[in-house]
Coordinates of C-alpha atoms and ligand atoms in Angstrom, one line a residue:
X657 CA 0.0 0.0 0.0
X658 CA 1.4 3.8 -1.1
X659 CA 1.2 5.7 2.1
X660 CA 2.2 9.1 1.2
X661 CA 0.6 12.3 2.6
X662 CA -0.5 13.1 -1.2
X663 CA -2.4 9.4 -1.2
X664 CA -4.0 10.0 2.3
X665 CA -5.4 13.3 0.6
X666 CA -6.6 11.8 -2.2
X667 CA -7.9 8.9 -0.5
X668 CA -9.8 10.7 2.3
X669 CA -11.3 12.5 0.3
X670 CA -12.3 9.5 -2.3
X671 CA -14.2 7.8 0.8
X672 CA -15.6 11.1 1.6
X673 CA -17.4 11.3 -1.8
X674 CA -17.7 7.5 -2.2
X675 CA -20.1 7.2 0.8
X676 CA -22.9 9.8 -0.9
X677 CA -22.3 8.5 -3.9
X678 CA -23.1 4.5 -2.2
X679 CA -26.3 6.0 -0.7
X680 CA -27.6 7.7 -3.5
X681 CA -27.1 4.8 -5.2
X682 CA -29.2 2.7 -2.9
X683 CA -32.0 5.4 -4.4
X684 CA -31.7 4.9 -7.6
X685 CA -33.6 1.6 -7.6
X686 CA -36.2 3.1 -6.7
X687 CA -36.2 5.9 -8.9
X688 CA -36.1 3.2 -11.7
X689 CA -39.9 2.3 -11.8
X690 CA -41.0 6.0 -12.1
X691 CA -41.8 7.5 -15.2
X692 CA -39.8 10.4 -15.5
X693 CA -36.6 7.9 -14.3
X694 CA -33.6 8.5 -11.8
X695 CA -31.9 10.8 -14.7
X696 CA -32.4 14.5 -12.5
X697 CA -31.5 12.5 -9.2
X698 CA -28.8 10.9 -10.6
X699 CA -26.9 14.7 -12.4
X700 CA -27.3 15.3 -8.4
X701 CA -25.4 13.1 -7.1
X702 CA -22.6 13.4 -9.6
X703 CA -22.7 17.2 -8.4
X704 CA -22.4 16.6 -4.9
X705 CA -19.7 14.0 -5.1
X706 CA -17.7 16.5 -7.7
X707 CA -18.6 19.3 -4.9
X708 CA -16.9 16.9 -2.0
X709 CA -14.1 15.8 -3.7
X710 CA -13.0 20.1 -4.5
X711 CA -13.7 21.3 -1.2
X712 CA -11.9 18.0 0.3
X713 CA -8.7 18.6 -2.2
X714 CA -8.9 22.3 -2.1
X715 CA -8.9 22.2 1.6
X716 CA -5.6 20.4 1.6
X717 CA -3.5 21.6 -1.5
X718 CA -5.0 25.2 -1.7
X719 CA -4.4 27.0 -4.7
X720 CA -3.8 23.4 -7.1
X721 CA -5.6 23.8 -10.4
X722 CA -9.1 21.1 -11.4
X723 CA -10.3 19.8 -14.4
X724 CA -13.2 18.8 -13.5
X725 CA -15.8 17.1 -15.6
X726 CA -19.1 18.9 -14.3
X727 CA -17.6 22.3 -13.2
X728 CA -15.0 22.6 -16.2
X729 CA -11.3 24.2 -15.3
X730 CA -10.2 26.2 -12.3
X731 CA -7.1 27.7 -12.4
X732 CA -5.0 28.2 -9.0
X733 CA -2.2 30.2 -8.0
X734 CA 0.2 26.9 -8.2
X735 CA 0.6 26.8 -12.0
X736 CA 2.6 23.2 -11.4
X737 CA -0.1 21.2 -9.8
X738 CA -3.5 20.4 -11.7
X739 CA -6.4 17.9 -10.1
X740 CA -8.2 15.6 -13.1
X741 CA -11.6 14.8 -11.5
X742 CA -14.5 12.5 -12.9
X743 CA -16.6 12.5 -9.9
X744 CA -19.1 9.7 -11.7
X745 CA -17.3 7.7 -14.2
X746 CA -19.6 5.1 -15.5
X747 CA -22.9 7.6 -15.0
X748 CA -24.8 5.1 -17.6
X749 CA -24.4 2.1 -15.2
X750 CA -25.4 3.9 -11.6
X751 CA -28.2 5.4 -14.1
X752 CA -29.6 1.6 -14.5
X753 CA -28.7 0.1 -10.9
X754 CA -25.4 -1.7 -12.2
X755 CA -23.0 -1.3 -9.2
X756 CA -20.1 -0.6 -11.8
X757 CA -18.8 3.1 -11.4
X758 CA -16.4 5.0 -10.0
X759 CA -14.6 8.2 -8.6
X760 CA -11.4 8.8 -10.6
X761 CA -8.8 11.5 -9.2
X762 CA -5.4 11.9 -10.9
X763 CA -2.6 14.7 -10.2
X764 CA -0.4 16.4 -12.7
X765 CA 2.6 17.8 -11.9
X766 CA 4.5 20.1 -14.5
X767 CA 2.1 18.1 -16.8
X768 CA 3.3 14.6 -15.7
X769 CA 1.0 12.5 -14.4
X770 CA 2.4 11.6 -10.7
X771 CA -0.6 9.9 -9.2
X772 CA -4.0 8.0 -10.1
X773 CA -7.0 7.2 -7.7
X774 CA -9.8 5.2 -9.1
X775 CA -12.5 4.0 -6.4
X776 CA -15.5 1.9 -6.9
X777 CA -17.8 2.6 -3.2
X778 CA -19.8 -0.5 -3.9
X779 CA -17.4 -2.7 -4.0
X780 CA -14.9 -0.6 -1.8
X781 CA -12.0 -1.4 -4.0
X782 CA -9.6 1.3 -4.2
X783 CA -7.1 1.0 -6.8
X784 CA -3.9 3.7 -6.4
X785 CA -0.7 4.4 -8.0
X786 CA 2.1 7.1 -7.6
X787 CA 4.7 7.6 -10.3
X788 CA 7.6 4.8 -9.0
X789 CA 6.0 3.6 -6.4
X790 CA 3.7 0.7 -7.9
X791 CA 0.1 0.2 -8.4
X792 CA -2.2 -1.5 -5.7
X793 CA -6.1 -2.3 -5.4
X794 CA -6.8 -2.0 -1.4
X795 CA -3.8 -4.2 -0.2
X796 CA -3.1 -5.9 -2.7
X797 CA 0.2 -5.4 -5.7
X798 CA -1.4 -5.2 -8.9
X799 CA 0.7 -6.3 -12.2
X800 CA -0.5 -6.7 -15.6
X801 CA -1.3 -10.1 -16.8
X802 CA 1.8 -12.2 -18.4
X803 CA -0.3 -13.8 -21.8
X804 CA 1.3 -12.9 -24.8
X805 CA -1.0 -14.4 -27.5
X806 CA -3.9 -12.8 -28.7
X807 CA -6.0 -15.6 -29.1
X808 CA -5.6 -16.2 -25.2
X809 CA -6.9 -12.7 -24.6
X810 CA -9.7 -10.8 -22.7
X811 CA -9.4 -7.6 -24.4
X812 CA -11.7 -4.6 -22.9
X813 CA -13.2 -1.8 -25.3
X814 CA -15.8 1.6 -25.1
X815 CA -18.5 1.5 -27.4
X816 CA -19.5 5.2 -28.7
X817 CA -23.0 5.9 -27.4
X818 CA -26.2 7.3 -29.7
X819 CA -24.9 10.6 -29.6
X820 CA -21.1 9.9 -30.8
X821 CA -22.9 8.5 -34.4
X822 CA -20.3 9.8 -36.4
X823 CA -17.8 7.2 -34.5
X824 CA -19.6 4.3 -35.3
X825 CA -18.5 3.2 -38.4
X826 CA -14.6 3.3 -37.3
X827 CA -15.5 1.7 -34.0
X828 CA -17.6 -1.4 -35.9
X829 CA -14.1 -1.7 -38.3
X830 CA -12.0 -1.8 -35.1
X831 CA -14.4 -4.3 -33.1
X832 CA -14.3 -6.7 -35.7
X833 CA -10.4 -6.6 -36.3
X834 CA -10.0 -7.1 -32.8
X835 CA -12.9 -9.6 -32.2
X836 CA -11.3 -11.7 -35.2
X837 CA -7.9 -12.5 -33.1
X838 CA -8.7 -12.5 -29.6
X839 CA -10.5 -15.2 -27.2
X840 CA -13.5 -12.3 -26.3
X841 CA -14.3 -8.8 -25.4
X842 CA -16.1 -6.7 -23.0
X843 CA -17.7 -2.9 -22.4
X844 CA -18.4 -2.4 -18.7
X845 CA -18.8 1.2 -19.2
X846 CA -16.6 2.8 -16.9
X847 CA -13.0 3.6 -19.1
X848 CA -11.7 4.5 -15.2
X849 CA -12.4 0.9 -14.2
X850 CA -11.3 -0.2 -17.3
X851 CA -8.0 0.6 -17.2
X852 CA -7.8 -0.4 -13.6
X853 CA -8.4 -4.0 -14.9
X854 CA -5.9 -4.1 -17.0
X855 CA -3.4 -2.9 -14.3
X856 CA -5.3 -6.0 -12.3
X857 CA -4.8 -8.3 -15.1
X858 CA -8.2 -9.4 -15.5
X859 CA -8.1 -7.7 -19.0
X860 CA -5.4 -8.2 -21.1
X861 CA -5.8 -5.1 -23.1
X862 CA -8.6 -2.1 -23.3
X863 CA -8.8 0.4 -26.5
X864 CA -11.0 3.5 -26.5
X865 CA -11.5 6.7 -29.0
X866 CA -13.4 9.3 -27.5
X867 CA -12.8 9.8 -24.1
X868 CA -11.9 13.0 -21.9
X869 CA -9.3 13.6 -19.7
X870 CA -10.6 13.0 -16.5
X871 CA -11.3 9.3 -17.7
X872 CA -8.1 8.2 -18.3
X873 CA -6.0 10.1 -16.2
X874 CA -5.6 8.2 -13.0
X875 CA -5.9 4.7 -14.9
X876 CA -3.0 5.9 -16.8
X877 CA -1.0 6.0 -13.9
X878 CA -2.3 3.2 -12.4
X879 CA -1.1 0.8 -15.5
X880 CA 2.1 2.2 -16.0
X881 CA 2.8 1.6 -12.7
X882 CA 1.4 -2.3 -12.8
X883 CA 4.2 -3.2 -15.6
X884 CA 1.6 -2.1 -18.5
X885 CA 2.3 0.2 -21.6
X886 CA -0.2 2.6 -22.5
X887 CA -0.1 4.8 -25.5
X888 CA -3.2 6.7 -27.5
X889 CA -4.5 4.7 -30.1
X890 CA -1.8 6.0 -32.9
X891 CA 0.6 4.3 -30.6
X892 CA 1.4 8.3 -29.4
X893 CA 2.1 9.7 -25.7
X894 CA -0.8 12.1 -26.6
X895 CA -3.5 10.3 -24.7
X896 CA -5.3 13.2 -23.1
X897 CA -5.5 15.3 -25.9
X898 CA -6.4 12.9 -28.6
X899 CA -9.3 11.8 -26.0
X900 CA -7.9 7.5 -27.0
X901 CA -6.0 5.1 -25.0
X902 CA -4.7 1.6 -25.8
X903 CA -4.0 -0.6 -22.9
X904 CA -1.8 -3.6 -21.9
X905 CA 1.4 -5.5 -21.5
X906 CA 4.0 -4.7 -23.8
X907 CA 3.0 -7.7 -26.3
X908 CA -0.5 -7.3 -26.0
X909 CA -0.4 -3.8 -26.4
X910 CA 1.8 -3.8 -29.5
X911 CA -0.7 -6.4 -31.4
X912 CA -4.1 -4.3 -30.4
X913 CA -2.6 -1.2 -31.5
X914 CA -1.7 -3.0 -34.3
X915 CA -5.6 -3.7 -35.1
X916 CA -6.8 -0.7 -34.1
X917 CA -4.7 1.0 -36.3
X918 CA -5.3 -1.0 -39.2
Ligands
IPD1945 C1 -18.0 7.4 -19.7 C2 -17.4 6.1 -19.3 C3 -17.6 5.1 -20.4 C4 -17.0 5.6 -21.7 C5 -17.6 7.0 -22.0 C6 -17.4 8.0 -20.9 P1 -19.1 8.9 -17.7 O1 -17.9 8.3 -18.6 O2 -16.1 6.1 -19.0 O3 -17.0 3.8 -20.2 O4 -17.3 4.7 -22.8 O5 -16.9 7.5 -23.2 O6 -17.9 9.2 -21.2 O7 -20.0 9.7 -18.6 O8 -19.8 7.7 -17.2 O9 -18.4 9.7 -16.7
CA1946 CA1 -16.2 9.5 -17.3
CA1947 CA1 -18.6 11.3 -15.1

């Protein structure tokens, strides 16, 4: 386990948000049967637990910059420090009662990425990573899994959603490269997660186009430091601005980006 005084910040104030965001989950079932649906609740919650998670990280690194997905950017007197914030990532799966979703805190320092928080408050797994100090989930060491041949693979992916139409073609032609070489795939629906399973090696690999910054930022971290290479999806180190990450060991990663690319 990483215990810095930077990963007690961010991890306090992960639990802080993670317990409103647990309860208001516990609501949203019941939401489910009404007409109008748990949308309006659920925009709440993310709210609050994007509210908690700036006062808890202004409160102990004043003047550090946010990006933050609901609130946008806030600039702070320290230029050299910037929060990456998704208070709600997997929104669509708390939104339908599936307990896969979680908070996702990075920080940048002179634009590297030093350190990645990604915590899941239903299952209270809490995956961390600082830059040289490794990658854990709770207690436990996480590396990347060892296979090297695709067709052995579990390979993770993001599907573009009804509004993203323009992205469908490309993302069919790269679904069925990939589904043509490897054992199977899966969309959970949370990139945050996604990448954190690939630093747990229960995936293999993970691709997605499309994405913001506060999705990938802390799973970045989080792989690198499991043993796992990630690049964007033109095999770049441009992952944040190009919006795409492709995930995995250093074999697995070379072949997907491979078939993404093609
Ligand atoms: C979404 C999730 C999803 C990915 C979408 C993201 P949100 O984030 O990470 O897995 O496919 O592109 O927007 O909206 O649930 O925070
Ligand atoms: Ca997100
Ligand atoms: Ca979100």
């Amino acid at each position: 386990m990483i215990k810095s005084a930077l990963m007690n910040v961010m991890t306090a104030a992960a639990l802080k948000a993670g317990r409103g965001l647990k309860r208001d989950f516990g609501e949203v079932e019941n939401l489910q049967v009404s007409v109008k649906g748990p949308g309006d609740f659920v925009s709440a919650a993310d709210r609050k637990a994007e509210k908690v998670l700036f006062e808890e990280l202004s409160k102990a690194r004043p003047g550090y910059g946010f990006v933050l997905e609901e609130s946008g950017t806030i600039e702070g007197p320290d230029k050299s420090h910037t929060w990456y914030i998704d208070p709600l990532d997997g929104t669509t799966n708390f939104l339908h009662g599936l307990p896969l979703f979680a908070i996702s805190i990075a920080l940048a320092r002179e634009g590297q990425l030093v350190a990645g928080l990604v915590y899941n408050p239903v299952t209270d797994e809490m995956f961390v990573a600082e830059k040289g100090q490794g990658a854990y989930c709770n207690n436990r060491r996480l590396r990347v899994a060892a296979r090297r041949d695709l067709a052995d693979t579990l390979i993770g992916c993001g599907v573009p959603h009804l509004g993203k139409m323009n992205d469908h073609a490309r993302f069919t032609k790269e679904f069925n490269a990939v589904m043509a070489k490897v054992a199977n795939l899966r969309r959970l629906g949370s990139a945050a997660l996604d990448l954190c399973f690939v630093a747990a090696g229960s995936y293999d690999g993970f691709w997605e186009r499309g994405l913001k910054s506060w999705d990938m930022a802390a799973g970045i971290v989080i792989v690198r430091e499991a043993g796992g290479f990630v690049t964007d999806a033109d095999g770049g180190e441009d992952m944040m601005g190009k919006g795409s990450v492709c995930a995995g060991n250093e074999a697995i990663h070379r072949q997907l980006l491979a078939l993404v690319r093609s």
